[in-house]
XYZ file of C-alpha atoms in Angstrom:
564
model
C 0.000 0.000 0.000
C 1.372 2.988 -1.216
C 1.664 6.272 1.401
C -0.629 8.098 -0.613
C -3.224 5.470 -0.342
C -2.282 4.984 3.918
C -2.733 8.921 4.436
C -5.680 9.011 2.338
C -7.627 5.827 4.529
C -6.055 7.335 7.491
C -7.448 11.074 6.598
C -11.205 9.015 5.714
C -10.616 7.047 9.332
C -10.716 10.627 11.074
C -12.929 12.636 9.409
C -15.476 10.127 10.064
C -18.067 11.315 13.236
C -18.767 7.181 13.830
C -16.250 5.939 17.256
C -14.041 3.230 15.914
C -11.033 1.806 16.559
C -8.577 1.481 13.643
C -5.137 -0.445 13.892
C -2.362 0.943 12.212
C 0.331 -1.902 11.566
C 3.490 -3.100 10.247
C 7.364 -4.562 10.835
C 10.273 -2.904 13.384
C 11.004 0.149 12.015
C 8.742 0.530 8.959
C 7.407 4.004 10.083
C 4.602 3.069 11.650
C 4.388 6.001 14.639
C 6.221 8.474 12.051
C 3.605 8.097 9.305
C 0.631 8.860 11.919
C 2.214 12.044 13.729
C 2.132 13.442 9.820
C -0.648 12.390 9.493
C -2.641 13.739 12.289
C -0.814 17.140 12.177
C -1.791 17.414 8.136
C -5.380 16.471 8.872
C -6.644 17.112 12.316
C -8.337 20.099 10.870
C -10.813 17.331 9.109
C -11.578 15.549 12.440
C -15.412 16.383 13.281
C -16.224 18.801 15.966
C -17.838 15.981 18.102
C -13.945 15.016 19.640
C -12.868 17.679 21.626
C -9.588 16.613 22.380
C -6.683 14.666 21.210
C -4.087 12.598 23.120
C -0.869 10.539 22.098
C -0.096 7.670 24.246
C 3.093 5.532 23.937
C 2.723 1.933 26.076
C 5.663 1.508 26.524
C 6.543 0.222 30.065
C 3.032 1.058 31.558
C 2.379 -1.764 33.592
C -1.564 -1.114 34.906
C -4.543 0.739 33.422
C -4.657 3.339 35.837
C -1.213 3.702 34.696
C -2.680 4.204 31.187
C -5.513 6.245 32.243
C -3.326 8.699 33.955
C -1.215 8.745 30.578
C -3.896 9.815 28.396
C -4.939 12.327 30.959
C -1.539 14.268 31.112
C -1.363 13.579 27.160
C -4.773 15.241 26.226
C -4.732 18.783 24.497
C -7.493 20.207 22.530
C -7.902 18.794 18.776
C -7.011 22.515 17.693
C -3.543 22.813 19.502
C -2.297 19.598 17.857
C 1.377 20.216 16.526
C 1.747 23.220 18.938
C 3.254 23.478 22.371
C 4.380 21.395 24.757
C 2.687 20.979 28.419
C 3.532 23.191 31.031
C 2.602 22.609 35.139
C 0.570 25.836 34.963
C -1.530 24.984 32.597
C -2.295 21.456 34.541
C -2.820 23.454 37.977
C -4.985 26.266 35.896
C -7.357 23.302 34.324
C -7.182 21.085 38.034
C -11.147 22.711 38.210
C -12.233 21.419 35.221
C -10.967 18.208 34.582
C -14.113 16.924 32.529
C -13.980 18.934 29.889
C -10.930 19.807 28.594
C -10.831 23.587 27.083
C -9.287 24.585 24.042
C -6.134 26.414 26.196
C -5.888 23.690 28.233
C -2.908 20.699 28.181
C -1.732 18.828 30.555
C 2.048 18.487 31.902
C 3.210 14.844 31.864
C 4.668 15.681 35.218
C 1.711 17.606 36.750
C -0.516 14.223 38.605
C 2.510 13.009 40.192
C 3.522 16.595 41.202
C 0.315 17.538 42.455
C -0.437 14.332 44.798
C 2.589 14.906 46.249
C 1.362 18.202 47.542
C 0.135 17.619 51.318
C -3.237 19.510 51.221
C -3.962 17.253 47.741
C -3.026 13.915 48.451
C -5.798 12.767 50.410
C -7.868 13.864 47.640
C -5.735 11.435 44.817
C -8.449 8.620 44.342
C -11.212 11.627 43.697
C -8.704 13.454 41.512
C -8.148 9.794 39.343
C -11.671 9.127 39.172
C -11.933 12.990 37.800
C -9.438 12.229 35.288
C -10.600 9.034 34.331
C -14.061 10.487 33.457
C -12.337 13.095 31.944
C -11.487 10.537 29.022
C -13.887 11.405 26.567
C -14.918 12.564 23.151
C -11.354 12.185 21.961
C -9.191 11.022 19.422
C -6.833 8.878 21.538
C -3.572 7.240 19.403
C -2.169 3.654 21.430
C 1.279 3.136 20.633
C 3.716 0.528 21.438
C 1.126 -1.880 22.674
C 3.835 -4.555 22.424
C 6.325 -2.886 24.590
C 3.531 -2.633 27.088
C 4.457 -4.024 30.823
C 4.761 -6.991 31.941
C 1.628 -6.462 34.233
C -0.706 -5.293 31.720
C -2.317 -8.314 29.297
C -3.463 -7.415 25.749
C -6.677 -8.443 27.207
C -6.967 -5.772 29.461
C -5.927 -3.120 26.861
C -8.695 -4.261 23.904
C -10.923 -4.041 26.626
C -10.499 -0.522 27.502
C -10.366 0.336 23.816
C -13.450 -1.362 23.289
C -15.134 0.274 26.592
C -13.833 4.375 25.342
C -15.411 3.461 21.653
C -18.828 2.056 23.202
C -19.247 4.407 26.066
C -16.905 7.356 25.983
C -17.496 8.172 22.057
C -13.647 8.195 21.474
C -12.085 7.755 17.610
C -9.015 5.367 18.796
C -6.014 4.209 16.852
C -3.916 1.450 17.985
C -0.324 1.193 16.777
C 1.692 -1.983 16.863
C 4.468 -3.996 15.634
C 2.659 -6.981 13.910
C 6.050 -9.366 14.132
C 5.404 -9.252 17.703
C 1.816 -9.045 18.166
C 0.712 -12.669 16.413
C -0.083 -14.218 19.006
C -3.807 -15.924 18.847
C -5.469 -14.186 21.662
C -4.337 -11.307 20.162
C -5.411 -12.235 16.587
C -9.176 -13.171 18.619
C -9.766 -9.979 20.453
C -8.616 -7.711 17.587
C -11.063 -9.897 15.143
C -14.123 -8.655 17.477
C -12.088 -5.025 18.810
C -11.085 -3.352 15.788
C -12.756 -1.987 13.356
C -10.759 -1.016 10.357
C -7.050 -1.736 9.703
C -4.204 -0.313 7.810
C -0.857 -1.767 6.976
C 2.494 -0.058 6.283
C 4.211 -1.912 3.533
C 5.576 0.774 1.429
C 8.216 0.449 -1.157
C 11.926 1.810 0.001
C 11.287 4.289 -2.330
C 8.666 5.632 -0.940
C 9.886 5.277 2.390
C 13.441 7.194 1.368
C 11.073 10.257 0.359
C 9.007 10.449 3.514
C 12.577 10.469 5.565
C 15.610 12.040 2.998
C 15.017 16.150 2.789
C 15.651 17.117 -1.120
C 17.736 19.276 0.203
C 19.975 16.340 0.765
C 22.039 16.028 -3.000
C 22.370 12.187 -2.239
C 19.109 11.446 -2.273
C 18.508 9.916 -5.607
C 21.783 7.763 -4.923
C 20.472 6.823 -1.459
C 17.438 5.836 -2.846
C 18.782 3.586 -5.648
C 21.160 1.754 -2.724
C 18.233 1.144 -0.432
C 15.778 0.080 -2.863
C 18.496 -2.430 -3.865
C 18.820 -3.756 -0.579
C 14.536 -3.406 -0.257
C 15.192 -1.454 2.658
C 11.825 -0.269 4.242
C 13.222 0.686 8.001
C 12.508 4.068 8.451
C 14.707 3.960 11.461
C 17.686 2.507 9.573
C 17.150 5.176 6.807
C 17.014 8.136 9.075
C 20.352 6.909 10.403
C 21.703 6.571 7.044
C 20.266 9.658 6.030
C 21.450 11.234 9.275
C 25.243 9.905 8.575
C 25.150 11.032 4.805
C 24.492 14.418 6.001
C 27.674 14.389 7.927
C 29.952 12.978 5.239
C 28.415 15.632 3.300
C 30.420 18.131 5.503
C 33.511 17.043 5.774
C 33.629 16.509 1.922
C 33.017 19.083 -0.475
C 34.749 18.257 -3.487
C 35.466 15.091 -4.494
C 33.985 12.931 -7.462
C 30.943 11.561 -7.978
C 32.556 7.935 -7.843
C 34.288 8.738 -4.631
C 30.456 9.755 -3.460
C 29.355 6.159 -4.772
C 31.598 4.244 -2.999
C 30.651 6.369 0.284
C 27.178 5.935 0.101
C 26.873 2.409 -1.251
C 29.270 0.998 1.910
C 26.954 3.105 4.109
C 23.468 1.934 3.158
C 25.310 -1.657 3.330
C 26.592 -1.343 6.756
C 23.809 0.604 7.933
C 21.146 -2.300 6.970
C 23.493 -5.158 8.263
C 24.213 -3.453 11.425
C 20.564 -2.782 12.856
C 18.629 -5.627 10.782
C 18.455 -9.028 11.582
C 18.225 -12.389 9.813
C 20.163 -14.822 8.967
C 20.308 -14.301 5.251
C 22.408 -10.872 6.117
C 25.753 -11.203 7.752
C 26.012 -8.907 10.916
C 28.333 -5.429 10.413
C 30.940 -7.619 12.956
C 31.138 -10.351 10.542
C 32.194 -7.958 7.960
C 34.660 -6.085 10.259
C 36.306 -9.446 11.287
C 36.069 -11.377 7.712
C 35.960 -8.491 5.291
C 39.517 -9.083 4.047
C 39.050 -12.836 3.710
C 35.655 -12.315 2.494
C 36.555 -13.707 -1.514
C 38.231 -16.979 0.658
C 35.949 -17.540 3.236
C 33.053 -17.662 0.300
C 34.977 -19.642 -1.940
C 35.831 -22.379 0.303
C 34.401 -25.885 0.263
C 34.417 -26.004 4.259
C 31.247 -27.691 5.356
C 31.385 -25.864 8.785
C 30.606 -22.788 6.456
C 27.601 -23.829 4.769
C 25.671 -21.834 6.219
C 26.738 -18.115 5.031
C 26.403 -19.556 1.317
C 22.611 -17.082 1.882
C 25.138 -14.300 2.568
C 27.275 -14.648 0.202
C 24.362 -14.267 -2.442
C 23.028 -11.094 -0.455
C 26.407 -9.755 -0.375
C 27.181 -10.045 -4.353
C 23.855 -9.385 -5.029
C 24.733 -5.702 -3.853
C 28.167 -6.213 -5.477
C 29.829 -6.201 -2.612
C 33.308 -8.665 -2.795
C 35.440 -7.328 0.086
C 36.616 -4.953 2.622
C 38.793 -1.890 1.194
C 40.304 0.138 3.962
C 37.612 3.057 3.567
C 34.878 0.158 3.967
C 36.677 -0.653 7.409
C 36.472 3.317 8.848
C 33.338 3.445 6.925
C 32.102 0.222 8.828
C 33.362 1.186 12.399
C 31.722 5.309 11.783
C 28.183 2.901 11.468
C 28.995 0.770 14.310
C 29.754 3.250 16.792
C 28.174 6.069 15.332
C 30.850 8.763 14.998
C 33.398 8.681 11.872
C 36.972 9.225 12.876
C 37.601 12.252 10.895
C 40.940 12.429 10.530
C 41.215 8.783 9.355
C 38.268 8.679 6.547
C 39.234 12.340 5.422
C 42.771 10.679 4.842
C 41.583 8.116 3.467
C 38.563 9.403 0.999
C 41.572 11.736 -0.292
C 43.237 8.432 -1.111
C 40.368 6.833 -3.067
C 39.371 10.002 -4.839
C 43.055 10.934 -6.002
C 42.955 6.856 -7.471
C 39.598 7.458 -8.727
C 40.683 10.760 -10.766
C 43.802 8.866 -12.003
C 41.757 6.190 -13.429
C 39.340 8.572 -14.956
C 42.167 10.344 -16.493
C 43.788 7.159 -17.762
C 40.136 6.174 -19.252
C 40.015 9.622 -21.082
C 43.820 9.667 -22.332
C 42.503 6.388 -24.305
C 39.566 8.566 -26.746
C 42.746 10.848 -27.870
C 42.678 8.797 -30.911
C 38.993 8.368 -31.510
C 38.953 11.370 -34.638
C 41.758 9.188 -35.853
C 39.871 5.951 -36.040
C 36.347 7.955 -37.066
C 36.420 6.244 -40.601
C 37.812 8.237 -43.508
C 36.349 11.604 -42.808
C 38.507 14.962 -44.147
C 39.443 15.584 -40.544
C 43.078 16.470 -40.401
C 42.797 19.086 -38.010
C 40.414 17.687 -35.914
C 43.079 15.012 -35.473
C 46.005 17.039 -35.206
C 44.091 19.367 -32.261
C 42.699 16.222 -30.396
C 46.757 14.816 -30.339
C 48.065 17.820 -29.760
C 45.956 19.070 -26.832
C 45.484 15.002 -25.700
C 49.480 14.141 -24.934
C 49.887 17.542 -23.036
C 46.726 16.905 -20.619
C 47.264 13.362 -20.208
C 51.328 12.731 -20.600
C 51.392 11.138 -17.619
C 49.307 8.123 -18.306
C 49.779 7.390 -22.111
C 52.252 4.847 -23.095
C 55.669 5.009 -24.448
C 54.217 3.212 -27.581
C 51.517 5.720 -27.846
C 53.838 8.703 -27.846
C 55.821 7.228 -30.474
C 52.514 6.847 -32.647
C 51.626 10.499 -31.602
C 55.607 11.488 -33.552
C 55.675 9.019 -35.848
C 51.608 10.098 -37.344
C 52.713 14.099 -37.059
C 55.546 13.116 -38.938
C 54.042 11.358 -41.264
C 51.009 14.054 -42.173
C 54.406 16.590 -42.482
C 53.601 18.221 -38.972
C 57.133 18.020 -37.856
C 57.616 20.930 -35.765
C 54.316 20.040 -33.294
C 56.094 16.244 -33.855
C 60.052 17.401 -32.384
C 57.514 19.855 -29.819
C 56.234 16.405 -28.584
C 59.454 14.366 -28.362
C 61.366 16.853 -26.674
C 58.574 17.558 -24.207
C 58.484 13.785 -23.466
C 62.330 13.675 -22.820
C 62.146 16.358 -20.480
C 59.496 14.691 -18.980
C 60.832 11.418 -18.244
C 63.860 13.310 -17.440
C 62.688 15.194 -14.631
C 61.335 12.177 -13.471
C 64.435 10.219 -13.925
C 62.795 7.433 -15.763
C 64.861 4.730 -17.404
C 63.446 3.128 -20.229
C 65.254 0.053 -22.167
C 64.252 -3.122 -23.524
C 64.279 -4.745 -20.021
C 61.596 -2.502 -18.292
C 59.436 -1.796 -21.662
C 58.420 -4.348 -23.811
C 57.518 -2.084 -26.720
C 61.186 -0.449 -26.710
C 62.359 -2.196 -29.435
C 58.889 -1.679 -31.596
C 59.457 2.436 -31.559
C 59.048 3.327 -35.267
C 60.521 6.980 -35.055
C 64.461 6.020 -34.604
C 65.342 9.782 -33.576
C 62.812 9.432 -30.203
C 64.210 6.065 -29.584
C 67.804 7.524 -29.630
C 66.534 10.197 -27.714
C 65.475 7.969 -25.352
C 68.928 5.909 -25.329
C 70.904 9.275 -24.678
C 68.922 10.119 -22.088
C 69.247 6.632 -20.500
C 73.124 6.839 -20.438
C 72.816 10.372 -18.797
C 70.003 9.104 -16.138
C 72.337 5.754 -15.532
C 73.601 5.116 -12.433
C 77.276 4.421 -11.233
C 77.411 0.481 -10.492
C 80.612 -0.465 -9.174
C 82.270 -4.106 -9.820
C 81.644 -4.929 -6.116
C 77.699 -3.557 -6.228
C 77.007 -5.518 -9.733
C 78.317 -8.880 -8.774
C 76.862 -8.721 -5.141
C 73.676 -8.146 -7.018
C 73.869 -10.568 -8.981
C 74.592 -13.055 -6.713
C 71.597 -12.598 -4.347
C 69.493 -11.636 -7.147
C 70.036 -14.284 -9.150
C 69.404 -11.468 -12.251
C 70.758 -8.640 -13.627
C 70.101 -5.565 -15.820
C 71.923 -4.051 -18.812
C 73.558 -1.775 -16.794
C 75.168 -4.230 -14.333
C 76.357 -6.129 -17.293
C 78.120 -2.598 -18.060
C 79.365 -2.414 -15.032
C 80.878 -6.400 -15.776
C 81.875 -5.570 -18.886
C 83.732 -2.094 -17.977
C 85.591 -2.771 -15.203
C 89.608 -3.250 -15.495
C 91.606 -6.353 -14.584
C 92.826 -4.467 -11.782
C 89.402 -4.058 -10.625
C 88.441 -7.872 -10.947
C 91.949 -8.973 -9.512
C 91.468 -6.901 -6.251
C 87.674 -7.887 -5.519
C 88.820 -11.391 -5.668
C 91.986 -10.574 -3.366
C 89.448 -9.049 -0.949
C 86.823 -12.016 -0.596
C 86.433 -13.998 2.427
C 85.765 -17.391 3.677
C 82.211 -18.120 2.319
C 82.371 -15.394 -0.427
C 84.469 -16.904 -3.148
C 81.720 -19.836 -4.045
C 78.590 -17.569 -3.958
C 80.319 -15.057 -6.031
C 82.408 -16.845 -8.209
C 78.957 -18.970 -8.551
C 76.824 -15.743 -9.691
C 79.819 -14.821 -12.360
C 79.453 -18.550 -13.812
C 77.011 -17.898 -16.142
C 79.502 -15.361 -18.089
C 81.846 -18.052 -18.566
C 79.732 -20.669 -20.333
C 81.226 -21.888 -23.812
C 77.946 -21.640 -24.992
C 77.552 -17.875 -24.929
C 78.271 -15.597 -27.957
C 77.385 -12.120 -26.976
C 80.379 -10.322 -26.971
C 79.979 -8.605 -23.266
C 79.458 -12.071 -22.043
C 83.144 -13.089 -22.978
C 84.572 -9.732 -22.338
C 83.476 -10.435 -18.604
C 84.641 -14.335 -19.512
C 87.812 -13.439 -20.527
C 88.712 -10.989 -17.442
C 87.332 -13.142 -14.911
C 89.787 -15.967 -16.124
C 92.637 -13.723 -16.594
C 92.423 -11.940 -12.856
C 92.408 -15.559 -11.533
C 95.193 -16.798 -12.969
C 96.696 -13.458 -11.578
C 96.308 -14.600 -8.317
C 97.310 -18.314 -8.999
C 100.526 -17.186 -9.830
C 101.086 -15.896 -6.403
C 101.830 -18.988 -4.785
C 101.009 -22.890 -4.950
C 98.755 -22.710 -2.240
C 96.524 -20.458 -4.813
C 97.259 -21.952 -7.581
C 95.910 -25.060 -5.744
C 92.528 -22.846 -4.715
C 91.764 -21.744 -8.304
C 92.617 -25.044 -9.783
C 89.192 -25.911 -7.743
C 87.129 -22.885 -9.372
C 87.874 -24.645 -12.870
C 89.983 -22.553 -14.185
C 93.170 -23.582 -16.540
C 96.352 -21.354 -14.778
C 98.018 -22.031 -18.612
């Protein structure tokens, strides 16, 4: 039923000059209580001039009907004050004299009976004064609400009774408000068979429910809305407190993009509807905080001791939710406790929104080409602009290999000057960022068409090239296990001096691993020239030191190495 069609029976319910009793009832949390206070303060103006007064009664707790009597009592303000004031003590002592009919000016102070049998010359007079109220209970529109939080003392029987008794003999409109998941019970189903009259149920769509609750003024709503209708959220509660926490990310971040915002709200609706409702097809907000990294494993295990969260893992991709990022986790513990740790989700939302722009960027560098590939339309300068003005706003994220097409196109359509503009701005580029790049670190270095960027790019590379001693490039190698081109230089340049000292200066242990790491230099197989450059000074520095004495001679003899 949609809210239109609940305000509109409600509105017919109280504009009608017939007593009745009509029960207004749904789930925890579906808005039950909030839906009739709008309700009532909308429409009271249609209520017929028969009820005199109006009075809001919550059971909650009340453990007796004189209890409940004595509630209504203090409660009851005139059907043309409802929505205004709150009750004051001297308007309770001011109306003490006329306690059966309750004036237009007059409401009572919830406070005001206890307060005033207190008094000594009043408290002998308490039963006369609860007898005065109780008659006072009449011609009124009286809401019941929370009958199943009632106390313990009170029985349902009691309460339908009373209801029944102020319809029949005290000409009072009632409504009765309850939570139905509680109140199914078959006495209950009995007496409200043959006590109430008409009946309305809340079971509107999270839609609707997300427009009764989220202001417009809040500009998350529509995304709210799509998050919690996903999830068929229909809590009012839960969605005022998701509404209520979107309202505070919303001031602590002003500028950030609309993916960032996404990600935000769709872990908050999420942890906000596992948190505060139950079942066992939802995994609790702790069971995310304590599995959310191992969330992918703990789902895709074949453990039958885990069976049972196979309903959660279908809720939980359902929403297209995989795992816990770090924001989820601040996100998650903001929910739980109810404050966000500022300075920990501003950090991180900064985080995720500078990735989020870098992808974006990345995303757009790729349609640089798209007047390129738009068929065989006379578009020249279309192409030239969108190249041009492309490479300078997203140089960071395009490829070597797409630079070089950039050059080698320009070049090609005899725009060499914006071509050589390009190529130098890319060296100084990668220069200021000190950026090697070679065959070993780029796959597509040996693919560059233009041969003046790639020896651009080579010059550069011996300029931006470290100093790699003998000592550093063997050491490296050896607990490595690998190399690069330039530690191969560093092999191939070094003097026999060089080689014939770092041997001299090894130690017990170091000769083996080393000697094992230069090895591969030495095989008869290789025929790269570097490789028996190395060879050949390796050898030669050895037999060096075998020629020092026939103790060493004896030591390289055990490397392999021929001393002739």
């Amino acid at each position: 039923m949609s809210r239109d069609i609940i305000e509109h029976n409600i509105g017919n319910f109280l504009e009608l000059e017939s007593s009745e009793i009509l029960a207004v009832y749904g789930g925890w949390g579906v808005g039950k209580t909030y839906i009739w206070h709008e309700v009532i303060k909308s429409k009271y103006t249609r209520i017929p001039s028969c009820y005199k007064s109006y009075s809001y009664v919550s059971l909650f707790g009340i453990n007796s009907l004189e209890s409940l009597k004595t509630s209504i009592f203090e409660n009851m303000i005139s059907t043309d004050l409802i929505g205004e004031g709150e009750p004051s003590l001297s308007t309770f002592i001011s109306n003490l004299s006329s306690t059966i009919e309750v004036r237009k000016k007059g409401y009572w102070n919830k406070k005001a009976p206890t307060i005033a049998k207190s008094l000594p010359w009043i408290r002998n007079f308490s039963p006369l004064l609860d007898h005065a109220m109780s008659m006072a209970i009449k011609d009124s529109v009286i809401c019941f609400d929370d009958i199943e939080r009632r106390g313990s003392s009170l029985t349902v029987n009691e309460i339908l009774g009373y209801l029944n008794f102020l319809k029949e003999k005290r000409n009072c409109k009632i409504i009765v408000i309850y939570n139905s998941e509680k109140m199914n019970d078959d006495n209950f189903k009995e007496l409200n068979e043959k006590v109430i009259d008409k009946r309305v149920q809340l079971n509107m769509t999270a839609e609707e429910c997300c427009n009764s609750i989220i202001s417009e003024n809040n500009i998350h709503k529509e995304l709210i809305k799509s998050y919690v209708s996903n999830l068929n959220l229909t809590n009012m509660r839960v969605i005022n407190t998701i509404n209520n926490l979107s309202e505070i990310l919303q001031t602590l971040f002003l500028d950030i993009e609309g993916e960032t915002w996404d990600k935000l709200i769709k872990s908050l609706c999420l942890f906000c509807f596992c948190q505060y409702v139950v079942d066992e097809h939802i995994p609790t907000l702790d069971f995310l905080i304590e599995n959310g990294k191992n969330l992918p494993k703990l789902f895709s295990s074949n453990d039958s001791g885990i069976e049972h969260i196979k309903e959660q893992k279908e809720f939980l991709h359902k929403y297209n939710f995989y795992g816990m990022t770090n924001l989820d986790f601040i996100m998650a513990q903001g929910v739980k406790t109810g404050f966000f740790n500022e300075s920990e989700l501003v950090a991180e939302v900064k985080n995720v929104n500078c990735q989020i722009i870098k992808e974006n960027e990345k995303e757009a560098s790729y349609k640089i080409w798209d007047s390129y590939l738009d068929g065989f339309n006379d578009n020249e300068q279309q192409v030239i602009q969108d190249l041009k003005s492309g490479y300078f706003q997203y140089r960071h994220f395009i490829s070597i290999n797409d630079v070089d097409n950039i050059i080698s196109l320009l070049k090609q359509i005899q725009q060499n000057d914006l071509a050589e503009e390009i190529m130098n701005d890319y060296i100084e580029y990668i220069s200021g960022e000190k950026i090697i790049i070679n065959s070993n670190n780029c796959y597509y270095f040996n693919q560059l068409k233009d041969d003046q960027f790639k020896q651009a790019i080579e010059k550069l590379n011996n300029e931006l090239r470290p100093e790699i001693s003998l000592a550093q490039a063997i050491e490296y190698i050896a607990y490595n296990n690998s190399w690069s081109l330039e530690h191969e230089d560093a092999l191939a340049s070094s003097t026999n001096e060089e080689y014939y000292a770092f041997f001299n200066s090894l130690k017990r242990g170091q000769l083996d691993k080393y000697y094992k790491a230069l090895a591969v230099f030495m095989s008869s197989g290789n025929s790269k020239d570097s490789y028996r450059i190395i060879s050949d000074k390796i050898i030669f520095s050895l037999q060096q030191i075998a020629k020092k004495s026939l103790l060493n001679e004896d030591r390289v003899k055990r490397l392999g190495i021929d001393i002739n």
